[in-house]
N, CA, C and O atoms as a DFTB+ gen file, in Angstrom:
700 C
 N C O
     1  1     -25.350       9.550      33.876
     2  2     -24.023       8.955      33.915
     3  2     -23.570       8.487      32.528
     4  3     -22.503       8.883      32.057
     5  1     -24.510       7.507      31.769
     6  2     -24.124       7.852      30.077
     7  2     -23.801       8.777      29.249
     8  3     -23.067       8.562      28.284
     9  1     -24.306       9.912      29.525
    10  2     -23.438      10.593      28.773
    11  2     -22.330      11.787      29.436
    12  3     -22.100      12.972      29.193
    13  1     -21.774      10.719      30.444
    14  2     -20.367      11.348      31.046
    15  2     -19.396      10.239      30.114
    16  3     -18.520      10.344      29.255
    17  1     -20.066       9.188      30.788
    18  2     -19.054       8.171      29.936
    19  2     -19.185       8.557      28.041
    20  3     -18.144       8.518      27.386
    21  1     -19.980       8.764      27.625
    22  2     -19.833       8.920      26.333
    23  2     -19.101       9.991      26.060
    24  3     -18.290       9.979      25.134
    25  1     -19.326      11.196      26.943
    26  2     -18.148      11.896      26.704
    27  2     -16.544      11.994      26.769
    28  3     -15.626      12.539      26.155
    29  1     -16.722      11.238      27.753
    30  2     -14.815      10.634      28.226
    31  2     -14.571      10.170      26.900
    32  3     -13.758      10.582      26.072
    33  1     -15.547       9.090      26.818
    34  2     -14.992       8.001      25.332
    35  2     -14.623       8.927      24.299
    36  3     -13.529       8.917      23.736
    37  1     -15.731       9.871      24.021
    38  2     -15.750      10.881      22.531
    39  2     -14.163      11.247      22.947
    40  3     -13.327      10.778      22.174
    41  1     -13.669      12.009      24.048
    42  2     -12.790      12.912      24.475
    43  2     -11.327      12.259      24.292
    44  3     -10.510      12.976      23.716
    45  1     -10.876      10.919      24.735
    46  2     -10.020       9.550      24.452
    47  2      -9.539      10.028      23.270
    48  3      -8.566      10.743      23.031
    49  1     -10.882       9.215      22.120
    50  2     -10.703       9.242      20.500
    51  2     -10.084      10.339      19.984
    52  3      -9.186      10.223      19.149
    53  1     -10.465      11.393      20.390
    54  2      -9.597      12.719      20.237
    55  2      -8.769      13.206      20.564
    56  3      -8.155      14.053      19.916
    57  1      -8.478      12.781      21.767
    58  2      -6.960      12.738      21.911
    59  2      -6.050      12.078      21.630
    60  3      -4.874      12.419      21.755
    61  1      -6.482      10.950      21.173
    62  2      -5.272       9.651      20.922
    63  2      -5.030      10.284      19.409
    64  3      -3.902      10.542      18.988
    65  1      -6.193      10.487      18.682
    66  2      -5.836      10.787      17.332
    67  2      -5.238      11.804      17.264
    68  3      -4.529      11.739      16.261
    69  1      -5.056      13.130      17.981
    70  2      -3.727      14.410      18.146
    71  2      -2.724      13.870      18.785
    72  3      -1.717      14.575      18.719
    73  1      -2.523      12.373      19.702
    74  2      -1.595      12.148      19.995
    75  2      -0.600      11.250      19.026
    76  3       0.622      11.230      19.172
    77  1      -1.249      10.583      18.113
    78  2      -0.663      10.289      17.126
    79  2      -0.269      10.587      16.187
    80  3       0.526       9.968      15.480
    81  1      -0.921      11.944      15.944
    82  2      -0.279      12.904      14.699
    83  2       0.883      14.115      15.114
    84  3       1.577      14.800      14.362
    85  1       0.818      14.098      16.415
    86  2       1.746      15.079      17.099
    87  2       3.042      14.287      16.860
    88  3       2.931      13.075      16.678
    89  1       4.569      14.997      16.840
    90  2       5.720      15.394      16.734
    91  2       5.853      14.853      17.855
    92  3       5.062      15.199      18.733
    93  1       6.725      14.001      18.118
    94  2       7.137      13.429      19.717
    95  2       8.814      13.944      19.533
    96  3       9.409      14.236      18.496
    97  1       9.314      13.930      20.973
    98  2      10.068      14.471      21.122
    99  2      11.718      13.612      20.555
   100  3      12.051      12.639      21.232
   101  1      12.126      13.791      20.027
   102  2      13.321      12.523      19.399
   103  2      14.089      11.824      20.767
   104  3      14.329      12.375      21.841
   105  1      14.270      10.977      20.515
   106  2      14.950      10.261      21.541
   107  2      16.336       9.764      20.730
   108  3      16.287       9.392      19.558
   109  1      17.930       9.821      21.734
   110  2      19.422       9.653      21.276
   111  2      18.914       8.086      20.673
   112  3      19.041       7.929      19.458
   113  1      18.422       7.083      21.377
   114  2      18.555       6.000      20.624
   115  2      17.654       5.540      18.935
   116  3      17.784       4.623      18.125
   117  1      16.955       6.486      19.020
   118  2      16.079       6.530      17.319
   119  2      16.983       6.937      16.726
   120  3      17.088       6.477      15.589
   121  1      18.045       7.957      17.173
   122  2      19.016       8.435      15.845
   123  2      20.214       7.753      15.382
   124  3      20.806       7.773      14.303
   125  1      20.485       6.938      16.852
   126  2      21.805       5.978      16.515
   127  2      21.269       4.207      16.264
   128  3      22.098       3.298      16.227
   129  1      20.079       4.021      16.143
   130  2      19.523       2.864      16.250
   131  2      19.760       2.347      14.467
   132  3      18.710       2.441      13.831
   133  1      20.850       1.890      13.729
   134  2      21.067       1.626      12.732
   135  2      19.851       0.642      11.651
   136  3      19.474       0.584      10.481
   137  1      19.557      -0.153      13.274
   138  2      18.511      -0.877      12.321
   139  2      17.181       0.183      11.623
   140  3      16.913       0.610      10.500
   141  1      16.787       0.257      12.530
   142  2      15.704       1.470      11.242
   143  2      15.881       2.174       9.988
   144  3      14.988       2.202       9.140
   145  1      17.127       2.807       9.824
   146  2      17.289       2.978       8.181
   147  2      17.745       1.413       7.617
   148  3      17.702       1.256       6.397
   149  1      18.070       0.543       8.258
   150  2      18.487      -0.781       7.751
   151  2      17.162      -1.447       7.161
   152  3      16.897      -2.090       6.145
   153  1      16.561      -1.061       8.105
   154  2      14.821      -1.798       7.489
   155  2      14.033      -0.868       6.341
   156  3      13.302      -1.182       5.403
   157  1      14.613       0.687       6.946
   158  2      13.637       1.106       5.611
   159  2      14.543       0.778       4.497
   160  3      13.810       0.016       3.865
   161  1      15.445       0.827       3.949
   162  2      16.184       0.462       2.830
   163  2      15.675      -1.097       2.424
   164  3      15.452      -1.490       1.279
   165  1      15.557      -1.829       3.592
   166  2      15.135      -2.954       2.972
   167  2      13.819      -3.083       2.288
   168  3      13.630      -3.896       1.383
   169  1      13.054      -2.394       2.667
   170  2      11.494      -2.260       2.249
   171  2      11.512      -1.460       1.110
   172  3      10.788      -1.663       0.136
   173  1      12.514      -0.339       1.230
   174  2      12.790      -0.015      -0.233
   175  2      13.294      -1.156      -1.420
   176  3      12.832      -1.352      -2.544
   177  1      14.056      -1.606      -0.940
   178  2      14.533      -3.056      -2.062
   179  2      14.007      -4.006      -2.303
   180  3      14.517      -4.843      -3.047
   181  1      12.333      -4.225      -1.509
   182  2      11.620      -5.371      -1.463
   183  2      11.188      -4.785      -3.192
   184  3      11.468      -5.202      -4.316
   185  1      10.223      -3.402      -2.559
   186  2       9.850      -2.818      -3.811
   187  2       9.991      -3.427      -5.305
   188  3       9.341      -4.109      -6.097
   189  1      11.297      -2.731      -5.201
   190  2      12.185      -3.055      -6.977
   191  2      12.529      -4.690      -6.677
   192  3      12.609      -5.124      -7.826
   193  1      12.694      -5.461      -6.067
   194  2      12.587      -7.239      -6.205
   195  2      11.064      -7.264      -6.245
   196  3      10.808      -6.802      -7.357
   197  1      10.463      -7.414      -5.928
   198  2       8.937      -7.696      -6.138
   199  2       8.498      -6.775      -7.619
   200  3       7.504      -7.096      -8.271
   201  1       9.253      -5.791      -7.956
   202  2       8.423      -5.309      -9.433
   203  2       9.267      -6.341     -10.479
   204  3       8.861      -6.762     -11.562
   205  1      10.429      -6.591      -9.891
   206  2      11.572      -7.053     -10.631
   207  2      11.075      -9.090     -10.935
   208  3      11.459      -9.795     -11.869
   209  1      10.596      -9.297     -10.328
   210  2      10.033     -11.055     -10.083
   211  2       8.297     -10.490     -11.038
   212  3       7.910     -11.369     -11.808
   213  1       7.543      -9.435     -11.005
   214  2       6.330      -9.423     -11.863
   215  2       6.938      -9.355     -12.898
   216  3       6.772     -10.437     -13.462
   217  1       7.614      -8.653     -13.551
   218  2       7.976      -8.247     -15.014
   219  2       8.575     -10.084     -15.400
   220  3       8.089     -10.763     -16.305
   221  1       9.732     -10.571     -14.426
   222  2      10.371     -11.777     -14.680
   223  2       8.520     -12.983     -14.972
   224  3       8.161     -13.774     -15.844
   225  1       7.947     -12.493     -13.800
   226  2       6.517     -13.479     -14.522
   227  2       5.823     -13.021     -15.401
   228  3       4.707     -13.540     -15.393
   229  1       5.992     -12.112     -16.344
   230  2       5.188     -11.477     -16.989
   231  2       3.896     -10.978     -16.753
   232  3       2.992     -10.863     -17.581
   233  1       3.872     -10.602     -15.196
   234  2       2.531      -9.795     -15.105
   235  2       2.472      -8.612     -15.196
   236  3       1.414      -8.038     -15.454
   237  1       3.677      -7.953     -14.988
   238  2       4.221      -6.170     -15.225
   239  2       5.089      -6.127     -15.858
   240  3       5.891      -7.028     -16.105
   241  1       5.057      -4.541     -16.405
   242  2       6.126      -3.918     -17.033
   243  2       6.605      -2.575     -16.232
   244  3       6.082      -2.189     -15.187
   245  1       7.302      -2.162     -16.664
   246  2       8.165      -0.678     -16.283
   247  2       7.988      -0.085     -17.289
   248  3       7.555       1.049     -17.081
   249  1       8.207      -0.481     -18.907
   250  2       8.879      -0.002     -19.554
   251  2       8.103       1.465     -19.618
   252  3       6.930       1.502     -19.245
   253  1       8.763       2.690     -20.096
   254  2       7.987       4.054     -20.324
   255  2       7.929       4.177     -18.810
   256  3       7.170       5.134     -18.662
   257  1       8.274       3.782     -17.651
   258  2       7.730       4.258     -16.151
   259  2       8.573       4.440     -15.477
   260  3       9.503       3.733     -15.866
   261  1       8.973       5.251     -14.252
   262  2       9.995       5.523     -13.499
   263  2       9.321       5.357     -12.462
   264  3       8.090       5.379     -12.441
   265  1      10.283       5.114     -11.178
   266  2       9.876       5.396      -9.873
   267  2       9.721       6.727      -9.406
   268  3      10.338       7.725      -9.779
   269  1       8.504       6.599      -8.232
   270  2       8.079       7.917      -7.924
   271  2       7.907       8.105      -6.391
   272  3       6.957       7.714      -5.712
   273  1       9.077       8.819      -5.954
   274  2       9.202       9.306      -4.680
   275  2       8.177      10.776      -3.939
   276  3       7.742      11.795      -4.475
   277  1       8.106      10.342      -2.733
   278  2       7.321      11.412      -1.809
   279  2       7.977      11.993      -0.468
   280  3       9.167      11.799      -0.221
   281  1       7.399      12.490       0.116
   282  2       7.786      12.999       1.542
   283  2       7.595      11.597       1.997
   284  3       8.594      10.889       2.123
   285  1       6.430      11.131       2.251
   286  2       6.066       9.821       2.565
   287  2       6.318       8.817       1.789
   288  3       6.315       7.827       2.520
   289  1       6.571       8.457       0.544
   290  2       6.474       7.335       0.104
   291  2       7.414       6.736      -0.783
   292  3       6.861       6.890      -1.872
   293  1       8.258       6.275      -0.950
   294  2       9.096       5.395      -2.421
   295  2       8.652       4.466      -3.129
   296  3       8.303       3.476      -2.486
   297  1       8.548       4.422      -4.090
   298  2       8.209       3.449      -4.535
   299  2       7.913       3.590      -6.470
   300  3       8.028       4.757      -6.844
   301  1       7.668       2.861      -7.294
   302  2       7.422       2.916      -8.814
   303  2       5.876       2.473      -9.079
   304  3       5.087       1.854      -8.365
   305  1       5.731       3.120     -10.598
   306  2       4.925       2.851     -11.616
   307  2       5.427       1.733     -12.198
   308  3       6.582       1.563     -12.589
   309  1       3.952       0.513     -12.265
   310  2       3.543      -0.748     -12.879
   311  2       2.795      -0.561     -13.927
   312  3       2.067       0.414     -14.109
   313  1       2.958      -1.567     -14.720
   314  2       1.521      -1.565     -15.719
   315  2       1.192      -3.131     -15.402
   316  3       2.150      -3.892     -15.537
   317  1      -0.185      -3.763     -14.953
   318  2      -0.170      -4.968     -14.342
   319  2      -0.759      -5.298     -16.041
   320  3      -1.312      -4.495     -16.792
   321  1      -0.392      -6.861     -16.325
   322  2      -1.205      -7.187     -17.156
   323  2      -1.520      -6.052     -18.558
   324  3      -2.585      -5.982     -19.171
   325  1      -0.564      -5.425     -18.761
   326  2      -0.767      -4.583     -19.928
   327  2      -2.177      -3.675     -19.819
   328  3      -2.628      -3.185     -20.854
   329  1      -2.626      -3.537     -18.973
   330  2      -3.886      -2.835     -18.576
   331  2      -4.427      -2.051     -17.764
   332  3      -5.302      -1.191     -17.859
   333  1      -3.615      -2.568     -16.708
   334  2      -4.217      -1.556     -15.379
   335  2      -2.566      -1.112     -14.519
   336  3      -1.592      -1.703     -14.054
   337  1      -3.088       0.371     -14.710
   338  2      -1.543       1.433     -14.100
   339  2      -1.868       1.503     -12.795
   340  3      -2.975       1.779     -12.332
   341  1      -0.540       1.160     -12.015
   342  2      -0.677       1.102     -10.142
   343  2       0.600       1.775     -10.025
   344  3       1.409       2.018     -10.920
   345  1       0.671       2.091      -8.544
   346  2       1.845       2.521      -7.896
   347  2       2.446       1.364      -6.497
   348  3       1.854       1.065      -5.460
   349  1       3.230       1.112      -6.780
   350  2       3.622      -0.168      -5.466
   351  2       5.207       0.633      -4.893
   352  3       6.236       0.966      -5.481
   353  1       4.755       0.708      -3.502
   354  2       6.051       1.441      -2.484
   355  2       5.549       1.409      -1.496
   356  3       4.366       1.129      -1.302
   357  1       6.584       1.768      -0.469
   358  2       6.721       2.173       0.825
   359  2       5.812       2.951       0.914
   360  3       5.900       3.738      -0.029
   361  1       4.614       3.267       1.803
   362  2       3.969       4.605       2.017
   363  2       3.524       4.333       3.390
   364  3       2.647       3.574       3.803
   365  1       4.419       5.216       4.074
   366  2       4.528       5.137       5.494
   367  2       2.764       5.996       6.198
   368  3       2.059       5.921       7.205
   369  1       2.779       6.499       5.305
   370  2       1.149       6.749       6.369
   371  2       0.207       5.887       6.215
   372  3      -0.581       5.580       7.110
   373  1       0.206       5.327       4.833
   374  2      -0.896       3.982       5.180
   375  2      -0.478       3.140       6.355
   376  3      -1.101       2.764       7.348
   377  1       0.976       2.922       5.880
   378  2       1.447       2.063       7.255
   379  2       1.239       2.604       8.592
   380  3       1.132       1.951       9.630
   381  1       1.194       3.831       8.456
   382  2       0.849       4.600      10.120
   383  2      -0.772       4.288      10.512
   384  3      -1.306       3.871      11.540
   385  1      -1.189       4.619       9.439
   386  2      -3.201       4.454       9.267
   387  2      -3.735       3.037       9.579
   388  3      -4.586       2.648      10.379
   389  1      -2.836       2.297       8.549
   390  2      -4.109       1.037       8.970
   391  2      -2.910      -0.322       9.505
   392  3      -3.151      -1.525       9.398
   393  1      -1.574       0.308      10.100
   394  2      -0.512      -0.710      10.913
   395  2      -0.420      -2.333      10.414
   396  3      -0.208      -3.363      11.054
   397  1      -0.700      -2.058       8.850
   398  2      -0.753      -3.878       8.484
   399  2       0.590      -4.109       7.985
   400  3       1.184      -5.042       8.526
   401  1       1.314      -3.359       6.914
   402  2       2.223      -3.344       6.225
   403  2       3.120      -2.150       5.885
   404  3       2.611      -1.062       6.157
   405  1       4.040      -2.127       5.484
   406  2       4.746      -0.956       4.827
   407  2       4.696      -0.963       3.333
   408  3       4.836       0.122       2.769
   409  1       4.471      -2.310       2.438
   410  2       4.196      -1.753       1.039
   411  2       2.477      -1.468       0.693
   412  3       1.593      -1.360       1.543
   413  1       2.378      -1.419      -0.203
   414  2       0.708      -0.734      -0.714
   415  2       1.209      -0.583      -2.007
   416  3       2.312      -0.138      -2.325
   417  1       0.301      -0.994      -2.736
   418  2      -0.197      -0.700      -3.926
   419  2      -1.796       0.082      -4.421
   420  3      -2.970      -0.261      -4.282
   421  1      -1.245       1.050      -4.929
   422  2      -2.207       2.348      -4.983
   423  2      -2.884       2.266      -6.240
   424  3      -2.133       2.029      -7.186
   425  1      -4.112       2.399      -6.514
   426  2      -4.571       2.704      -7.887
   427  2      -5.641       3.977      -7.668
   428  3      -6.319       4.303      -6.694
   429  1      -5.499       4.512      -8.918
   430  2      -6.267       5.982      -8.757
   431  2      -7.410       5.889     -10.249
   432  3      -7.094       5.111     -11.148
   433  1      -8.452       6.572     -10.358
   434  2      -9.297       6.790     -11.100
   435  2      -8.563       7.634     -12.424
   436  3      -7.839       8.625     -12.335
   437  1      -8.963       6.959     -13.591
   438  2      -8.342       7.839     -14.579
   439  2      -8.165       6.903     -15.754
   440  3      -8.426       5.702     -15.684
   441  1      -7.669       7.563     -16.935
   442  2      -8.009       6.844     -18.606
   443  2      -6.914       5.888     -18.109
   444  3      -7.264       4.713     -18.001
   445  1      -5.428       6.248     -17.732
   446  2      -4.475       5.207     -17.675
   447  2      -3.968       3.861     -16.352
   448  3      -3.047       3.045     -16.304
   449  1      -5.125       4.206     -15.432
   450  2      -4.842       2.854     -14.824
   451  2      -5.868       2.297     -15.401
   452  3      -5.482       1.148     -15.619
   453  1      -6.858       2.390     -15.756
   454  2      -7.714       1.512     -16.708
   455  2      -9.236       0.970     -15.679
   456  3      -9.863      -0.018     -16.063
   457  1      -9.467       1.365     -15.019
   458  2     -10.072       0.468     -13.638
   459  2     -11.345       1.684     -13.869
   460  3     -12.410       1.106     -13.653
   461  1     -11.536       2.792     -14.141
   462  2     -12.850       3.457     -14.313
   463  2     -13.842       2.573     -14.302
   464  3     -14.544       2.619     -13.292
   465  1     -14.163       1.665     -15.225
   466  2     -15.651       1.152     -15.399
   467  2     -15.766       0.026     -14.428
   468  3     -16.665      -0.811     -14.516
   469  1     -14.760       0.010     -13.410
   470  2     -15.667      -0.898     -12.159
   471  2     -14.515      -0.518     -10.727
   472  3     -13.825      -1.206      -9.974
   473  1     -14.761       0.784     -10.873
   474  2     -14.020       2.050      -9.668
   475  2     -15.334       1.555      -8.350
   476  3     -14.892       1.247      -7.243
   477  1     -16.291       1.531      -8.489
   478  2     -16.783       1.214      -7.573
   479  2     -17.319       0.147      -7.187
   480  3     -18.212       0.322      -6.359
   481  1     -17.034      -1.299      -7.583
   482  2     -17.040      -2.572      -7.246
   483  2     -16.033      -2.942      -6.449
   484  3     -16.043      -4.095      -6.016
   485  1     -14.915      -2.004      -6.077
   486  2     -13.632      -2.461      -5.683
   487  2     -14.049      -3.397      -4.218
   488  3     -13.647      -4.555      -4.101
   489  1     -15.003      -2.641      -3.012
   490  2     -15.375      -3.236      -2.080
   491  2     -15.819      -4.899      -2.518
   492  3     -15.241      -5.971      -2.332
   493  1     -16.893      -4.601      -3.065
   494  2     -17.348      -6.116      -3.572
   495  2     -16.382      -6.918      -4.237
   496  3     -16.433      -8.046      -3.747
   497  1     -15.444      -6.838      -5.219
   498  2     -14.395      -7.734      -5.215
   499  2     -13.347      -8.425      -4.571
   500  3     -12.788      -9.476      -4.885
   501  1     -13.092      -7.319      -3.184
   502  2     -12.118      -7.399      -2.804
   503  2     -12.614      -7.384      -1.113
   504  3     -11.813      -7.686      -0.228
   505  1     -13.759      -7.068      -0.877
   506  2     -13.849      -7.025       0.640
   507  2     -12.886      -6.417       1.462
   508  3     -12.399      -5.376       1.022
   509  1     -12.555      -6.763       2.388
   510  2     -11.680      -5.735       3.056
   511  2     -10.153      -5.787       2.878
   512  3      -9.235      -5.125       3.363
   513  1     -10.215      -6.913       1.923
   514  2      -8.317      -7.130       1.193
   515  2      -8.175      -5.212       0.277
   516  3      -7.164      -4.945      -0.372
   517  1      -9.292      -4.208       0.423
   518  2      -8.600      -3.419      -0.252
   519  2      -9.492      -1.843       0.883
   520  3     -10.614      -1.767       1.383
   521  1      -8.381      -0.918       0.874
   522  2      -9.388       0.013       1.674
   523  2      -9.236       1.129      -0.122
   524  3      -8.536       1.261      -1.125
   525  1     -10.639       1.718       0.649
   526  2     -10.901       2.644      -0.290
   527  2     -11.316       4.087       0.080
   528  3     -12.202       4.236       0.922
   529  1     -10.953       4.749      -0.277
   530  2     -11.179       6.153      -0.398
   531  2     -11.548       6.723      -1.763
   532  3     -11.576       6.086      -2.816
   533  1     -11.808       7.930      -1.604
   534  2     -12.407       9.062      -2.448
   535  2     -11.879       8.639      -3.831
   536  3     -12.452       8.161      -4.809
   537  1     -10.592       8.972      -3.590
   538  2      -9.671       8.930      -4.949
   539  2      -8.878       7.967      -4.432
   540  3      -7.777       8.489      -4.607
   541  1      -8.713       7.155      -4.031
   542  2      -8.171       6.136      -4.662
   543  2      -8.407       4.769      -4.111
   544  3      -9.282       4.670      -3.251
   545  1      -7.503       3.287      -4.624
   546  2      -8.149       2.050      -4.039
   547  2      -6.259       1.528      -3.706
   548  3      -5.194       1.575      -4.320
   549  1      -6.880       0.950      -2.049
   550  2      -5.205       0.848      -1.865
   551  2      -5.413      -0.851      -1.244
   552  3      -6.283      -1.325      -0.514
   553  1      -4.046      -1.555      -1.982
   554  2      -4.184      -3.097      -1.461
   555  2      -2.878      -2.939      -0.332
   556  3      -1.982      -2.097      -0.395
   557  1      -3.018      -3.810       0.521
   558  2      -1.781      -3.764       1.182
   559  2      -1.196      -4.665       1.003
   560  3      -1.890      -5.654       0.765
   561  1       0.296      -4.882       1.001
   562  2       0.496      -6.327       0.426
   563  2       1.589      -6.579       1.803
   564  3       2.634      -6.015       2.127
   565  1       0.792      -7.711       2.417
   566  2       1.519      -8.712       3.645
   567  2       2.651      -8.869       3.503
   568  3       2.838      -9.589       2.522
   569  1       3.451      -8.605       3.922
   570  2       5.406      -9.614       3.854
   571  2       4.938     -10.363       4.658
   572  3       4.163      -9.969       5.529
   573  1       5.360     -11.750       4.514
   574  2       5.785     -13.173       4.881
   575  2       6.830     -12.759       6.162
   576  3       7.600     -11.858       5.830
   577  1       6.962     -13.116       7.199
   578  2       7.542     -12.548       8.227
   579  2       8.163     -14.270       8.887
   580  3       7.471     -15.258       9.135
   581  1       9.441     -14.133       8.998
   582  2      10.498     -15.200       9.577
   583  2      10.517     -16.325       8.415
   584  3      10.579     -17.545       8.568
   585  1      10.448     -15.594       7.224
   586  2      11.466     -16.475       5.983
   587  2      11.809     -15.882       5.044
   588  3      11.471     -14.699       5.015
   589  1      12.646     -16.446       3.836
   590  2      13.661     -16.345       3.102
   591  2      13.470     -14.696       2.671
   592  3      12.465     -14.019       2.888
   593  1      14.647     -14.279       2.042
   594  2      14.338     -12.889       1.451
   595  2      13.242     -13.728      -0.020
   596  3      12.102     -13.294      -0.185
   597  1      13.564     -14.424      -0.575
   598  2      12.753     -15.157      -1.672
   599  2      11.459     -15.226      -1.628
   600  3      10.648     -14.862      -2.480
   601  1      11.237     -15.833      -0.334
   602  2       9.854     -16.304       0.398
   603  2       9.016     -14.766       0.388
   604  3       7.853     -14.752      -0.016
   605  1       9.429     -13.969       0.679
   606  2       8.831     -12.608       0.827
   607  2       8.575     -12.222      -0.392
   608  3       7.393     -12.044      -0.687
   609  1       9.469     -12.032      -1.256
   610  2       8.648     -11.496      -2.697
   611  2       8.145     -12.856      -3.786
   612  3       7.499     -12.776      -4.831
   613  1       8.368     -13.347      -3.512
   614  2       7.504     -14.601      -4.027
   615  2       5.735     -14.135      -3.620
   616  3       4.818     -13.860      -4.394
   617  1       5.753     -14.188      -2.142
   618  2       4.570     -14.084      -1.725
   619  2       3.893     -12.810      -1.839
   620  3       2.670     -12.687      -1.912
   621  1       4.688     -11.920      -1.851
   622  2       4.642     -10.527      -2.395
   623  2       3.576     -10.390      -4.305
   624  3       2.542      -9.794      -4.604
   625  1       4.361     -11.110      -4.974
   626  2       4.053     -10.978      -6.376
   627  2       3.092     -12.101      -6.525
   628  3       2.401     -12.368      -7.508
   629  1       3.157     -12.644      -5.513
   630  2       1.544     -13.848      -5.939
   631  2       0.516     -12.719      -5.624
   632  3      -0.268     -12.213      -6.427
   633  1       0.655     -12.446      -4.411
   634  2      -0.711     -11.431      -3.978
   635  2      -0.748     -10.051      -5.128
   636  3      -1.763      -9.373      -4.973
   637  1      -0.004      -9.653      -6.007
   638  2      -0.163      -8.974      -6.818
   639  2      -0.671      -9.247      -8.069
   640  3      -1.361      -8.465      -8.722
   641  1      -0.315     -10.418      -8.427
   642  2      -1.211     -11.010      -9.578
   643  2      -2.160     -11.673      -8.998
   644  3      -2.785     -12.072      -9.980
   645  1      -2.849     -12.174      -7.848
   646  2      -4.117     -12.011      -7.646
   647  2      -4.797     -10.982      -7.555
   648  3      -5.966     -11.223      -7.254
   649  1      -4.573     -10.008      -7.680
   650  2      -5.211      -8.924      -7.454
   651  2      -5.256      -8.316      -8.976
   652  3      -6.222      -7.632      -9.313
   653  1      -4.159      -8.592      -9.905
   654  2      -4.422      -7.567     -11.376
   655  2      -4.905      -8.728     -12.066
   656  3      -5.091      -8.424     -13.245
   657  1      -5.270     -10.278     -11.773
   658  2      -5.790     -11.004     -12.315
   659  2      -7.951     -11.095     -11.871
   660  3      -8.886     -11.156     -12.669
   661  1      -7.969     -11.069     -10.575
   662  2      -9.370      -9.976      -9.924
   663  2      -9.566      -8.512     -11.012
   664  3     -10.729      -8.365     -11.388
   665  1      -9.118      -8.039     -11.244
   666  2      -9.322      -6.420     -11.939
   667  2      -9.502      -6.826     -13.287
   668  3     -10.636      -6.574     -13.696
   669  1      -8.629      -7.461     -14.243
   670  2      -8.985      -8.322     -15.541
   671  2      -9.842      -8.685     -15.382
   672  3     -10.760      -7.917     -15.670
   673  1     -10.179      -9.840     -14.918
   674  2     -11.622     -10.646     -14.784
   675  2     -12.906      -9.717     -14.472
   676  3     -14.002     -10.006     -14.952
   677  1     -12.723      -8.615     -13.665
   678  2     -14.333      -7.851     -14.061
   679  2     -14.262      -7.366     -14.683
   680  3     -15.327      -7.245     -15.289
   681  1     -12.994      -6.504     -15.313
   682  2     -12.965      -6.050     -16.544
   683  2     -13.583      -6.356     -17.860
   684  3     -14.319      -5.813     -18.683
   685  1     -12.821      -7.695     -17.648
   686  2     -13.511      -8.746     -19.050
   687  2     -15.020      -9.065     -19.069
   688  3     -15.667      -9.519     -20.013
   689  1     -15.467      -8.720     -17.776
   690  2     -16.920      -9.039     -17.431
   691  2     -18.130      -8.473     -17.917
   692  3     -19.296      -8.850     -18.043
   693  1     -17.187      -6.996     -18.251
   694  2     -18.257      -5.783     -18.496
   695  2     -18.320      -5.585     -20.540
   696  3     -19.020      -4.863     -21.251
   697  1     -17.198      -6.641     -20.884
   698  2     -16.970      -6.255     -22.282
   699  2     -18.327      -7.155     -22.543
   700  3     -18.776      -7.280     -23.683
């Protein structure tokens, strides 16, 4: 009888996960439902206010960087702290993957985000405040939910300079 039930279970997992990647059928009220492009635009504008409040604290720059759009994702190139190159946007499949947030901040292996010589401490610094994969290390960053538009990227750009102020500090660790 265990391994009927283990098979049902195995059988579930596999279906839920083709049922979530499958194409559902559109429904009239998703297309006339205004709020949903109302929200993604807003999450687009959190974006550029939250890069726009780091640069105002001097923890980022733009300068030399443009924003960089996807099928999935909007969002720009940071330089945190004059040191370490990230990407902060909308990226709707993390948001589909791990259902915490809609922004993320992405860092990838390489001479110009700067993070090579402690690419694989990211777990140990950060515990599960960061998921990680192959190629790359992704933070999610919480919105503050039932206050100010202020309150949100305030809290937005604190959790970002804790995090490029964490990456400095082992940085500086290894000099």
């Amino acid at each position: 009888m265990r391994r009927i039930e283990a098979d049902v279970a195995q059988l579930r997992v596999l279906t839920d996960r083709m049922n979530a990647d499958a194409f559902l059928p559109l429904r009239q009220e998703e297309l006339t439902n205004q709020q949903t492009p109302t929200r993604m635009i807003n999450y687009a504008d959190l974006v550029l206010a939250i890069a726009e409040r780091l640069k105002t604290r001097r923890v980022a720059s733009t300068k030399g960087l443009r924003p960089s759009h996807g099928y999935h994702t909007t969002g720009r190139y940071l330089l945190l702290r004059d040191r370490i190159g990230v990407w902060l946007g909308v990226d709707l499949r993390y948001w589909k993957q791990e259902g915490s947030t809609p922004i993320w901040c992405h860092i990838w292996s390489g001479e110009w985000y700067g993070v090579d010589p402690i690419w694989t401490r990211f777990e140990q610094l950060f515990g599960e405040g960061v998921v990680v994969d192959a190629n790359s290390r992704s933070f999610p960053i919480a919105l503050k939910t039932g206050v100010e538009h202020e309150s949100v990227i305030d809290a937005a750009a604190d959790r970002l300079t804790q995090i490029a102020d964490a990456l400095i500090h082992a940085l500086n660790d290894l000099e």
